[in-house]
mmCIF file of C-alpha atoms and ligand atoms in Angstrom:
data_model
loop_
_atom_site.group_PDB
_atom_site.id
_atom_site.type_symbol
_atom_site.label_atom_id
_atom_site.label_comp_id
_atom_site.label_asym_id
_atom_site.label_seq_id
_atom_site.Cartn_x
_atom_site.Cartn_y
_atom_site.Cartn_z
ATOM 1 C CA MET Z 100 -8.498 7.406 32.625
ATOM 2 C CA VAL Z 101 -5.718 7.499 35.152
ATOM 3 C CA VAL Z 102 -7.336 10.412 36.930
ATOM 4 C CA ALA Z 103 -10.543 8.441 37.124
ATOM 5 C CA SER Z 104 -8.740 5.856 39.243
ATOM 6 C CA GLY Z 105 -7.339 8.688 41.329
ATOM 7 C CA LEU Z 106 -10.876 9.907 41.799
ATOM 8 C CA GLY Z 107 -11.996 6.445 42.772
ATOM 9 C CA GLU Z 108 -9.360 6.417 45.434
ATOM 10 C CA GLY Z 109 -10.588 9.812 46.604
ATOM 11 C CA ARG Z 110 -14.137 8.583 46.732
ATOM 12 C CA GLU Z 111 -13.151 5.690 48.926
ATOM 13 C CA ALA Z 112 -11.200 7.979 51.192
ATOM 14 C CA HIS Z 113 -14.273 10.163 51.579
ATOM 15 C CA GLY Z 114 -16.809 7.459 50.855
ATOM 16 C CA SER Z 115 -17.962 7.362 54.438
ATOM 17 C CA VAL Z 116 -18.027 11.129 54.698
ATOM 18 C CA GLY Z 117 -21.803 11.398 54.368
ATOM 19 C CA PRO Z 118 -22.445 14.844 55.742
ATOM 20 C CA CYS Z 119 -19.346 16.800 54.750
ATOM 21 C CA ARG Z 120 -18.448 17.836 58.235
ATOM 22 C CA ARG Z 121 -17.220 14.374 59.212
ATOM 23 C CA ALA Z 122 -13.955 14.825 57.252
ATOM 24 C CA GLU Z 123 -11.364 17.564 57.453
ATOM 25 C CA ILE Z 124 -10.781 18.996 53.988
ATOM 26 C CA TYR Z 125 -7.577 20.902 53.266
ATOM 27 C CA LEU Z 126 -7.928 23.471 50.496
ATOM 28 C CA ASP Z 127 -5.457 25.965 51.946
ATOM 29 C CA ARG Z 128 -2.055 25.259 50.379
ATOM 30 C CA ASN Z 129 -2.670 25.126 46.625
ATOM 31 C CA GLU Z 130 -1.601 21.500 46.614
ATOM 32 C CA ASN Z 131 -2.646 18.983 44.011
ATOM 33 C CA PRO Z 132 -5.439 16.985 45.709
ATOM 34 C CA PHE Z 133 -4.389 13.759 43.956
ATOM 35 C CA ASP Z 134 -1.607 11.520 45.124
ATOM 36 C CA LEU Z 135 -0.619 8.986 42.460
ATOM 37 C CA PRO Z 136 -3.203 6.275 41.806
ATOM 38 C CA PRO Z 137 -2.077 2.881 43.261
ATOM 39 C CA ASP Z 138 -0.715 1.390 40.004
ATOM 40 C CA LEU Z 139 1.492 4.411 39.316
ATOM 41 C CA LYS Z 140 2.497 4.662 42.955
ATOM 42 C CA GLU Z 141 3.679 1.065 42.851
ATOM 43 C CA GLY Z 142 5.626 1.770 39.660
ATOM 44 C CA LEU Z 143 7.296 4.742 41.340
ATOM 45 C CA MET Z 144 8.124 2.674 44.440
ATOM 46 C CA ARG Z 145 9.781 0.054 42.237
ATOM 47 C CA GLU Z 146 11.923 2.795 40.690
ATOM 48 C CA LEU Z 147 12.794 4.245 44.084
ATOM 49 C CA SER Z 148 13.826 0.835 45.402
ATOM 50 C CA LYS Z 149 16.551 0.707 42.723
ATOM 51 C CA VAL Z 150 18.156 3.960 43.901
ATOM 52 C CA PRO Z 151 21.462 3.205 45.682
ATOM 53 C CA LEU Z 152 21.137 5.156 48.914
ATOM 54 C CA ASN Z 153 24.817 4.745 49.846
ATOM 55 C CA ARG Z 154 25.789 6.814 46.789
ATOM 56 C CA TYR Z 155 25.568 10.561 46.384
ATOM 57 C CA PRO Z 156 22.910 11.655 43.903
ATOM 58 C CA PRO Z 157 23.904 12.514 40.316
ATOM 59 C CA SER Z 158 25.251 16.045 40.349
ATOM 60 C CA PRO Z 159 24.079 17.772 38.318
ATOM 61 C CA PRO Z 160 21.025 15.530 37.849
ATOM 62 C CA ALA Z 161 21.688 15.201 34.111
ATOM 63 C CA SER Z 162 18.842 12.889 33.208
ATOM 64 C CA LEU Z 163 16.206 14.956 35.047
ATOM 65 C CA LYS Z 164 17.585 18.141 33.477
ATOM 66 C CA GLU Z 165 17.248 16.520 30.039
ATOM 67 C CA LYS Z 166 13.646 15.548 30.686
ATOM 68 C CA ILE Z 167 12.758 19.018 31.998
ATOM 69 C CA ALA Z 168 14.486 20.609 29.000
ATOM 70 C CA GLU Z 169 12.393 18.495 26.671
ATOM 71 C CA TYR Z 170 9.251 19.390 28.637
ATOM 72 C CA VAL Z 171 9.876 23.155 28.374
ATOM 73 C CA GLY Z 172 11.251 22.972 24.819
ATOM 74 C CA LEU Z 173 14.768 24.178 25.640
ATOM 75 C CA SER Z 174 18.137 22.560 26.276
ATOM 76 C CA SER Z 175 19.465 21.104 29.525
ATOM 77 C CA GLU Z 176 22.008 23.960 29.750
ATOM 78 C CA ASN Z 177 18.987 26.192 30.360
ATOM 79 C CA VAL Z 178 17.804 24.236 33.422
ATOM 80 C CA MET Z 179 18.772 24.058 37.101
ATOM 81 C CA VAL Z 180 17.034 21.780 39.609
ATOM 82 C CA ALA Z 181 16.563 22.623 43.305
ATOM 83 C CA ASN Z 182 14.668 21.644 46.454
ATOM 84 C CA GLY Z 183 11.441 23.381 45.546
ATOM 85 C CA SER Z 184 11.239 26.694 43.727
ATOM 86 C CA ASP Z 185 11.297 28.526 47.083
ATOM 87 C CA GLU Z 186 14.969 27.685 47.352
ATOM 88 C CA LEU Z 187 15.611 29.128 43.895
ATOM 89 C CA ILE Z 188 14.265 32.544 44.882
ATOM 90 C CA GLY Z 189 17.221 32.908 47.259
ATOM 91 C CA ALA Z 190 19.673 31.426 44.743
ATOM 92 C CA VAL Z 191 18.620 33.842 42.001
ATOM 93 C CA LEU Z 192 19.154 36.842 44.262
ATOM 94 C CA GLY Z 193 22.759 35.658 44.692
ATOM 95 C CA VAL Z 194 23.702 36.053 41.013
ATOM 96 C CA PHE Z 195 22.540 39.556 40.144
ATOM 97 C CA GLU Z 196 23.648 42.953 41.417
ATOM 98 C CA GLY Z 197 21.551 45.808 42.739
ATOM 99 C CA GLY Z 198 20.297 47.073 46.072
ATOM 100 C CA HIS Z 199 16.561 46.423 45.969
ATOM 101 C CA VAL Z 200 13.954 44.043 44.655
ATOM 102 C CA VAL Z 201 10.604 45.011 43.154
ATOM 103 C CA VAL Z 202 7.541 43.033 44.220
ATOM 104 C CA SER Z 203 3.893 43.533 43.249
ATOM 105 C CA PRO Z 204 1.552 42.799 46.154
ATOM 106 C CA PRO Z 205 -0.746 41.077 46.705
ATOM 107 C CA THR Z 206 1.612 38.257 45.795
ATOM 108 C CA PHE Z 207 3.632 35.349 47.142
ATOM 109 C CA ALA Z 208 5.371 36.432 50.365
ATOM 110 C CA MET Z 209 8.631 34.546 49.888
ATOM 111 C CA TYR Z 210 10.162 37.078 47.477
ATOM 112 C CA ALA Z 211 10.233 39.758 50.171
ATOM 113 C CA PHE Z 212 11.338 37.180 52.760
ATOM 114 C CA PHE Z 213 14.435 36.118 50.782
ATOM 115 C CA ALA Z 214 15.229 39.704 49.725
ATOM 116 C CA ARG Z 215 15.230 40.898 53.342
ATOM 117 C CA LYS Z 216 17.401 37.942 54.289
ATOM 118 C CA GLU Z 217 19.917 39.174 51.664
ATOM 119 C CA GLY Z 218 19.761 42.652 53.215
ATOM 120 C CA LEU Z 219 17.955 44.119 50.182
ATOM 121 C CA ASP Z 220 15.295 46.820 50.214
ATOM 122 C CA VAL Z 221 11.868 45.651 49.126
ATOM 123 C CA VAL Z 222 10.103 48.136 46.829
ATOM 124 C CA GLU Z 223 6.387 47.481 46.462
ATOM 125 C CA VAL Z 224 4.588 48.392 43.230
ATOM 126 C CA PRO Z 225 1.044 47.152 43.970
ATOM 127 C CA LEU Z 226 -0.953 45.343 41.315
ATOM 128 C CA GLY Z 227 -3.698 47.469 39.739
ATOM 129 C CA GLU Z 228 -7.447 47.252 40.202
ATOM 130 C CA ASN Z 229 -7.690 44.126 38.037
ATOM 131 C CA PHE Z 230 -4.412 42.807 39.436
ATOM 132 C CA GLU Z 231 -2.511 43.949 36.351
ATOM 133 C CA LEU Z 232 1.183 44.798 36.740
ATOM 134 C CA GLY Z 233 1.849 48.413 37.767
ATOM 135 C CA ASP Z 234 4.664 50.666 36.613
ATOM 136 C CA VAL Z 235 7.481 48.408 37.778
ATOM 137 C CA GLU Z 236 9.695 49.904 35.058
ATOM 138 C CA ALA Z 237 9.892 53.100 37.120
ATOM 139 C CA ARG Z 238 11.776 51.135 39.805
ATOM 140 C CA ALA Z 239 13.844 48.971 37.455
ATOM 141 C CA ARG Z 240 17.068 50.955 37.659
ATOM 142 C CA GLY Z 241 19.426 49.392 40.209
ATOM 143 C CA ALA Z 242 17.043 46.505 40.923
ATOM 144 C CA ARG Z 243 18.536 43.134 41.906
ATOM 145 C CA ALA Z 244 15.346 41.561 40.590
ATOM 146 C CA ILE Z 245 11.813 42.418 39.530
ATOM 147 C CA PHE Z 246 9.473 39.594 40.546
ATOM 148 C CA ILE Z 247 6.505 38.768 38.325
ATOM 149 C CA THR Z 248 4.162 35.910 39.229
ATOM 150 C CA SER Z 249 1.988 34.476 36.483
ATOM 151 C CA PRO Z 250 -0.493 33.099 37.320
ATOM 152 C CA ASN Z 251 -0.228 35.154 40.495
ATOM 153 C CA ASN Z 252 -0.783 33.764 43.975
ATOM 154 C CA PRO Z 253 -3.295 34.629 45.488
ATOM 155 C CA THR Z 254 -5.134 36.494 42.716
ATOM 156 C CA GLY Z 255 -5.003 33.774 40.031
ATOM 157 C CA ASN Z 256 -4.549 36.055 37.009
ATOM 158 C CA VAL Z 257 -1.817 35.844 34.373
ATOM 159 C CA GLN Z 258 0.274 38.778 33.206
ATOM 160 C CA PRO Z 259 0.177 39.132 29.404
ATOM 161 C CA ARG Z 260 3.331 38.054 27.590
ATOM 162 C CA ALA Z 261 3.639 41.475 25.931
ATOM 163 C CA ARG Z 262 3.634 43.144 29.365
ATOM 164 C CA ILE Z 263 6.373 40.791 30.603
ATOM 165 C CA GLU Z 264 8.440 41.684 27.531
ATOM 166 C CA GLU Z 265 8.048 45.396 28.283
ATOM 167 C CA VAL Z 266 9.548 44.828 31.715
ATOM 168 C CA LEU Z 267 12.352 42.674 30.246
ATOM 169 C CA GLU Z 268 13.194 45.505 27.851
ATOM 170 C CA THR Z 269 14.393 47.594 30.828
ATOM 171 C CA GLY Z 270 17.355 45.196 31.042
ATOM 172 C CA ALA Z 271 16.790 44.700 34.792
ATOM 173 C CA PRO Z 272 16.832 41.091 36.058
ATOM 174 C CA VAL Z 273 13.315 39.662 35.953
ATOM 175 C CA VAL Z 274 12.264 36.583 37.926
ATOM 176 C CA LEU Z 275 9.099 35.164 36.402
ATOM 177 C CA ASP Z 276 7.481 32.701 38.812
ATOM 178 C CA GLU Z 277 5.367 30.227 36.827
ATOM 179 C CA ALA Z 278 4.571 27.803 39.656
ATOM 180 C CA TYR Z 279 0.974 27.486 38.340
ATOM 181 C CA ALA Z 280 1.644 27.740 34.577
ATOM 182 C CA GLU Z 281 0.263 24.280 33.742
ATOM 183 C CA PHE Z 282 -3.187 25.291 34.992
ATOM 184 C CA ALA Z 283 -3.103 28.414 32.805
ATOM 185 C CA GLY Z 284 -2.088 26.465 29.713
ATOM 186 C CA GLU Z 285 0.336 29.217 28.763
ATOM 187 C CA SER Z 286 3.902 30.126 29.589
ATOM 188 C CA ALA Z 287 6.516 32.715 28.700
ATOM 189 C CA VAL Z 288 9.417 30.343 29.407
ATOM 190 C CA ASP Z 289 10.627 30.488 25.788
ATOM 191 C CA LEU Z 290 11.492 34.170 26.304
ATOM 192 C CA VAL Z 291 14.761 32.990 27.927
ATOM 193 C CA ARG Z 292 15.930 32.531 24.302
ATOM 194 C CA ASP Z 293 15.671 36.281 23.754
ATOM 195 C CA TYR Z 294 16.404 37.710 27.191
ATOM 196 C CA ASP Z 295 19.525 37.071 29.277
ATOM 197 C CA ASN Z 296 17.949 38.995 32.136
ATOM 198 C CA LEU Z 297 15.085 36.497 32.586
ATOM 199 C CA VAL Z 298 14.933 33.617 35.067
ATOM 200 C CA VAL Z 299 11.742 31.525 35.075
ATOM 201 C CA LEU Z 300 10.892 29.487 38.173
ATOM 202 C CA ARG Z 301 8.821 26.323 37.910
ATOM 203 C CA THR Z 302 7.877 23.566 40.349
ATOM 204 C CA PHE Z 303 6.809 19.936 40.643
ATOM 205 C CA SER Z 304 4.690 20.845 43.694
ATOM 206 C CA LYS Z 305 1.469 21.863 41.907
ATOM 207 C CA ALA Z 306 0.482 20.269 38.561
ATOM 208 C CA PHE Z 307 2.895 17.359 39.104
ATOM 209 C CA GLY Z 308 1.567 16.621 42.601
ATOM 210 C CA LEU Z 309 5.004 16.261 44.228
ATOM 211 C CA ALA Z 310 4.848 18.933 46.939
ATOM 212 C CA GLY Z 311 6.205 16.403 49.439
ATOM 213 C CA ALA Z 312 9.272 15.633 47.323
ATOM 214 C CA ARG Z 313 10.361 19.312 47.091
ATOM 215 C CA VAL Z 314 11.541 19.674 43.506
ATOM 216 C CA GLY Z 315 11.624 22.964 41.629
ATOM 217 C CA TYR Z 316 13.651 24.251 38.709
ATOM 218 C CA ALA Z 317 14.882 27.455 37.150
ATOM 219 C CA VAL Z 318 15.071 28.131 33.420
ATOM 220 C CA ALA Z 319 17.343 30.828 31.986
ATOM 221 C CA SER Z 320 19.764 31.571 29.157
ATOM 222 C CA GLU Z 321 22.909 29.415 29.145
ATOM 223 C CA GLU Z 322 25.009 32.319 30.367
ATOM 224 C CA THR Z 323 22.712 33.215 33.255
ATOM 225 C CA MET Z 324 22.340 29.551 34.125
ATOM 226 C CA ALA Z 325 26.100 29.064 34.268
ATOM 227 C CA ALA Z 326 26.286 31.918 36.796
ATOM 228 C CA LEU Z 327 23.432 30.382 38.810
ATOM 229 C CA GLU Z 328 25.069 26.943 38.821
ATOM 230 C CA ARG Z 329 28.242 28.463 40.305
ATOM 231 C CA THR Z 330 26.296 29.497 43.427
ATOM 232 C CA ARG Z 331 25.133 25.940 44.139
ATOM 233 C CA PRO Z 332 26.718 23.271 46.306
ATOM 234 C CA PRO Z 333 26.992 19.823 44.676
ATOM 235 C CA PHE Z 334 24.489 17.061 45.531
ATOM 236 C CA ALA Z 335 21.839 19.654 46.416
ATOM 237 C CA VAL Z 336 18.808 17.568 45.432
ATOM 238 C CA ASN Z 337 18.350 14.077 46.868
ATOM 239 C CA ALA Z 338 18.307 10.983 44.676
ATOM 240 C CA LEU Z 339 14.760 9.895 45.615
ATOM 241 C CA SER Z 340 13.220 13.241 44.709
ATOM 242 C CA ILE Z 341 15.138 13.343 41.428
ATOM 243 C CA LYS Z 342 13.739 9.914 40.565
ATOM 244 C CA ALA Z 343 10.192 10.915 41.543
ATOM 245 C CA ALA Z 344 10.322 14.006 39.310
ATOM 246 C CA GLU Z 345 11.641 11.933 36.398
ATOM 247 C CA PHE Z 346 8.861 9.420 36.938
ATOM 248 C CA MET Z 347 6.207 12.144 36.704
ATOM 249 C CA LEU Z 348 7.693 13.499 33.469
ATOM 250 C CA ASP Z 349 7.640 9.947 32.106
ATOM 251 C CA HIS Z 350 3.909 9.857 32.957
ATOM 252 C CA ILE Z 351 3.020 13.281 31.670
ATOM 253 C CA GLU Z 352 -0.345 12.029 30.359
ATOM 254 C CA HIS Z 353 -1.378 11.436 33.980
ATOM 255 C CA VAL Z 354 -0.241 14.949 34.935
ATOM 256 C CA ASN Z 355 -2.151 16.452 32.014
ATOM 257 C CA ALA Z 356 -5.325 14.543 32.895
ATOM 258 C CA THR Z 357 -5.076 15.739 36.507
ATOM 259 C CA VAL Z 358 -4.607 19.328 35.371
ATOM 260 C CA ASP Z 359 -7.629 19.068 33.034
ATOM 261 C CA PHE Z 360 -9.742 17.728 35.880
ATOM 262 C CA ILE Z 361 -8.655 20.478 38.292
ATOM 263 C CA VAL Z 362 -9.281 23.194 35.687
ATOM 264 C CA GLY Z 363 -12.767 21.745 35.061
ATOM 265 C CA GLU Z 364 -13.519 21.765 38.781
ATOM 266 C CA ARG Z 365 -12.165 25.311 39.126
ATOM 267 C CA GLU Z 366 -14.579 26.471 36.448
ATOM 268 C CA ARG Z 367 -17.472 24.553 38.055
ATOM 269 C CA ILE Z 368 -16.886 26.301 41.404
ATOM 270 C CA TYR Z 369 -16.305 29.655 39.702
ATOM 271 C CA ARG Z 370 -19.641 29.416 37.851
ATOM 272 C CA GLU Z 371 -21.392 28.697 41.132
ATOM 273 C CA PHE Z 372 -19.881 31.740 42.883
ATOM 274 C CA SER Z 373 -19.027 34.094 40.013
ATOM 275 C CA ALA Z 374 -20.712 36.988 41.854
ATOM 276 C CA CYS Z 375 -18.069 36.903 44.576
ATOM 277 C CA SER Z 376 -15.154 35.122 42.916
ATOM 278 C CA TYR Z 377 -12.388 36.362 40.636
ATOM 279 C CA PRO Z 378 -11.662 34.385 37.479
ATOM 280 C CA SER Z 379 -8.548 32.250 37.908
ATOM 281 C CA ARG Z 380 -5.962 30.574 35.685
ATOM 282 C CA ALA Z 381 -4.413 28.629 38.569
ATOM 283 C CA ASN Z 382 -5.517 25.742 40.834
ATOM 284 C CA PHE Z 383 -7.262 28.042 43.283
ATOM 285 C CA LEU Z 384 -9.908 30.754 43.404
ATOM 286 C CA LEU Z 385 -9.859 34.115 45.150
ATOM 287 C CA MET Z 386 -13.252 34.942 46.668
ATOM 288 C CA ARG Z 387 -14.680 38.094 48.261
ATOM 289 C CA LEU Z 388 -16.053 36.171 51.220
ATOM 290 C CA ASP Z 389 -14.966 36.512 54.834
ATOM 291 C CA ALA Z 390 -15.660 32.842 55.379
ATOM 292 C CA GLU Z 391 -12.435 31.295 56.709
ATOM 293 C CA GLY Z 392 -13.687 30.767 60.279
ATOM 294 C CA PHE Z 393 -17.154 29.624 59.184
ATOM 295 C CA LEU Z 394 -15.650 27.051 56.822
ATOM 296 C CA ARG Z 395 -13.098 25.858 59.376
ATOM 297 C CA GLU Z 396 -15.897 25.069 61.821
ATOM 298 C CA ARG Z 397 -17.303 22.800 59.109
ATOM 299 C CA GLY Z 398 -13.951 21.108 58.567
ATOM 300 C CA VAL Z 399 -13.098 22.965 55.346
ATOM 301 C CA HIS Z 400 -9.718 24.686 55.576
ATOM 302 C CA VAL Z 401 -9.084 27.605 53.227
ATOM 303 C CA ARG Z 402 -6.623 30.504 53.363
ATOM 304 C CA GLY Z 403 -7.927 33.728 54.900
ATOM 305 C CA LEU Z 404 -6.133 36.780 53.486
ATOM 306 C CA SER Z 405 -5.150 40.114 54.999
ATOM 307 C CA GLY Z 406 -4.187 43.667 54.034
ATOM 308 C CA ARG Z 407 -5.740 44.781 50.748
ATOM 309 C CA LEU Z 408 -7.408 41.362 50.511
ATOM 310 C CA SER Z 409 -8.762 41.199 54.050
ATOM 311 C CA GLY Z 410 -12.258 39.742 53.967
ATOM 312 C CA HIS Z 411 -11.188 37.483 51.073
ATOM 313 C CA ILE Z 412 -10.361 33.778 51.009
ATOM 314 C CA ARG Z 413 -8.163 31.750 48.697
ATOM 315 C CA VAL Z 414 -9.593 28.331 48.005
ATOM 316 C CA SER Z 415 -7.511 25.548 46.447
ATOM 317 C CA ILE Z 416 -9.341 23.194 44.089
ATOM 318 C CA GLY Z 417 -9.767 19.725 45.589
ATOM 319 C CA LYS Z 418 -11.224 16.363 44.595
ATOM 320 C CA ARG Z 419 -14.786 16.404 43.357
ATOM 321 C CA GLU Z 420 -16.365 15.403 46.664
ATOM 322 C CA GLU Z 421 -14.185 17.868 48.546
ATOM 323 C CA ASN Z 422 -15.330 20.602 46.192
ATOM 324 C CA ASP Z 423 -18.945 19.501 46.699
ATOM 325 C CA CYS Z 424 -18.463 19.963 50.444
ATOM 326 C CA LEU Z 425 -16.880 23.356 49.869
ATOM 327 C CA ILE Z 426 -19.788 24.449 47.673
ATOM 328 C CA GLU Z 427 -22.308 23.242 50.258
ATOM 329 C CA ALA Z 428 -20.478 25.065 53.064
ATOM 330 C CA LEU Z 429 -20.199 28.274 51.031
ATOM 331 C CA HIS Z 430 -23.922 28.204 50.280
ATOM 332 C CA ALA Z 431 -24.544 27.773 54.006
ATOM 333 C CA PHE Z 432 -22.267 30.747 54.709
ATOM 334 C CA MET Z 433 -24.135 32.923 52.236
ATOM 335 C CA ALA Z 434 -27.534 31.831 53.573
ATOM 336 C CA ASP Z 435 -26.269 32.641 57.075
ATOM 337 C CA GLY Z 436 -25.912 36.110 56.161
HETATM 338 N N1 PMP D 160 5.829 30.287 43.843
HETATM 339 C C1 PMP D 160 4.538 30.495 44.092
HETATM 340 C C2 PMP D 160 3.821 31.606 43.404
HETATM 341 C C3 PMP D 160 3.869 29.678 45.020
HETATM 342 O O1 PMP D 160 2.573 29.921 45.299
HETATM 343 C C4 PMP D 160 4.569 28.632 45.662
HETATM 344 C C5 PMP D 160 3.953 27.685 46.653
HETATM 345 N N2 PMP D 160 2.867 28.032 47.304
HETATM 346 C C6 PMP D 160 5.909 28.473 45.366
HETATM 347 C C7 PMP D 160 6.516 29.300 44.444
HETATM 348 C C8 PMP D 160 6.741 27.448 46.064
HETATM 349 O O2 PMP D 160 6.756 26.265 45.414
HETATM 350 P P1 PMP D 160 7.730 25.093 45.862
HETATM 351 O O3 PMP D 160 6.881 24.068 46.506
HETATM 352 O O4 PMP D 160 8.340 24.633 44.572
HETATM 353 O O5 PMP D 160 8.779 25.643 46.787
#
C-alpha cells in the first residue's frame, strides 16, 4: 500500500519521460530507488523538528540500539551504531590482532582499502567459479579479519550458513557484511550467540532507503561489542540520523513492502535476461554484458566492472518505469550486436 504511493510519486517524477532517454536514470550505486512517500516523509520531518540541535546526541543512542536489537532478535548490548557500515569496517579492524586480512574478490573494495590504511597485508582468496567461498581457512592463522559478504557485492549470491560456520570454527575473527540481507530474506546474524569471533555489519542505506543519512550498525557478542565500543569516540552519530533510523524501524511494514517490490522487479529483469545474468539475492543484478557506455548514452547509469568481471555490468534495481527503460535499452544493446 505504502509502496504503491511511493510508486505513484515515481510515476509522476518520470511521468513526462515518454521515450526513456529524456530522463537520467541512476542504477549504479545499489541505492533504494524509493524515498519516503510524502505522508511518511512529513511524519519524519515532524519528528526531526523536535530534535534539540543545541544538544549533543544521545551517546550511546540507547533507543535506536534497542530498536535494532529487537529487529535482529538480540539484545542492545550486541549492537553498535555508526555513520554507515563503511565506518565500521575500519573500527572492527581496530579491535582484533593479526597482520593480514583475508578478502574474497570479486567483492566490495572497502575491506582492502581500510586494511591497507591500517598497514595490514591484504590476502586474496578469490571466490570460486560460482562465486562460492574459497579455502579461506588456509589463511586464517594470524588473520586480523576474514571478510565474508553475503549477499556479495557485486555478484549477488549468498554464502551458505554452514560454510560461514566452518570459517568461524577456525577461531579467526570473521566480519560478515550483510548490507543486502533484507533482499535475501536470510541472515546469519544470530550466530553471534555462538561465536565470539563474529562481527556482522548491517546498514540502513539499502533496504531502509536511508543512504543519505549514513547509518550502519555492527552486531557481535557482548564481549566483542564491549571491545568495539571502547574504540569509539562519544557522540559519533548525529541526532537527526539517529531519529531517521528509528523512524524507519517504527515503519518496518513500509520497508518490507519496498523490499518485496524490489525483489519482484529483480526477478522480472532476471527472467528477461537470464541468458546473460547471474541469479541474485540482493537489490542488483550482475550481467555478462559490456553495456555500460551504450546504456550511459541512453541516460541509464550502471556500474561497469573490471578485472575478472571486465565486460560485466552491475545493475541496481530501480522503480518500475526505470526498470522498463533499462530493459528497453538492454534489448537495444543486444539487437545492436
Ligand atoms: N557493504 C557492502 C557490501 C556494500 O555494498 C556497501 C555499499 N555499497 C556498504 C557495505 C556500505 O554501506 P554504508 O552505506 O552503510 O556505508
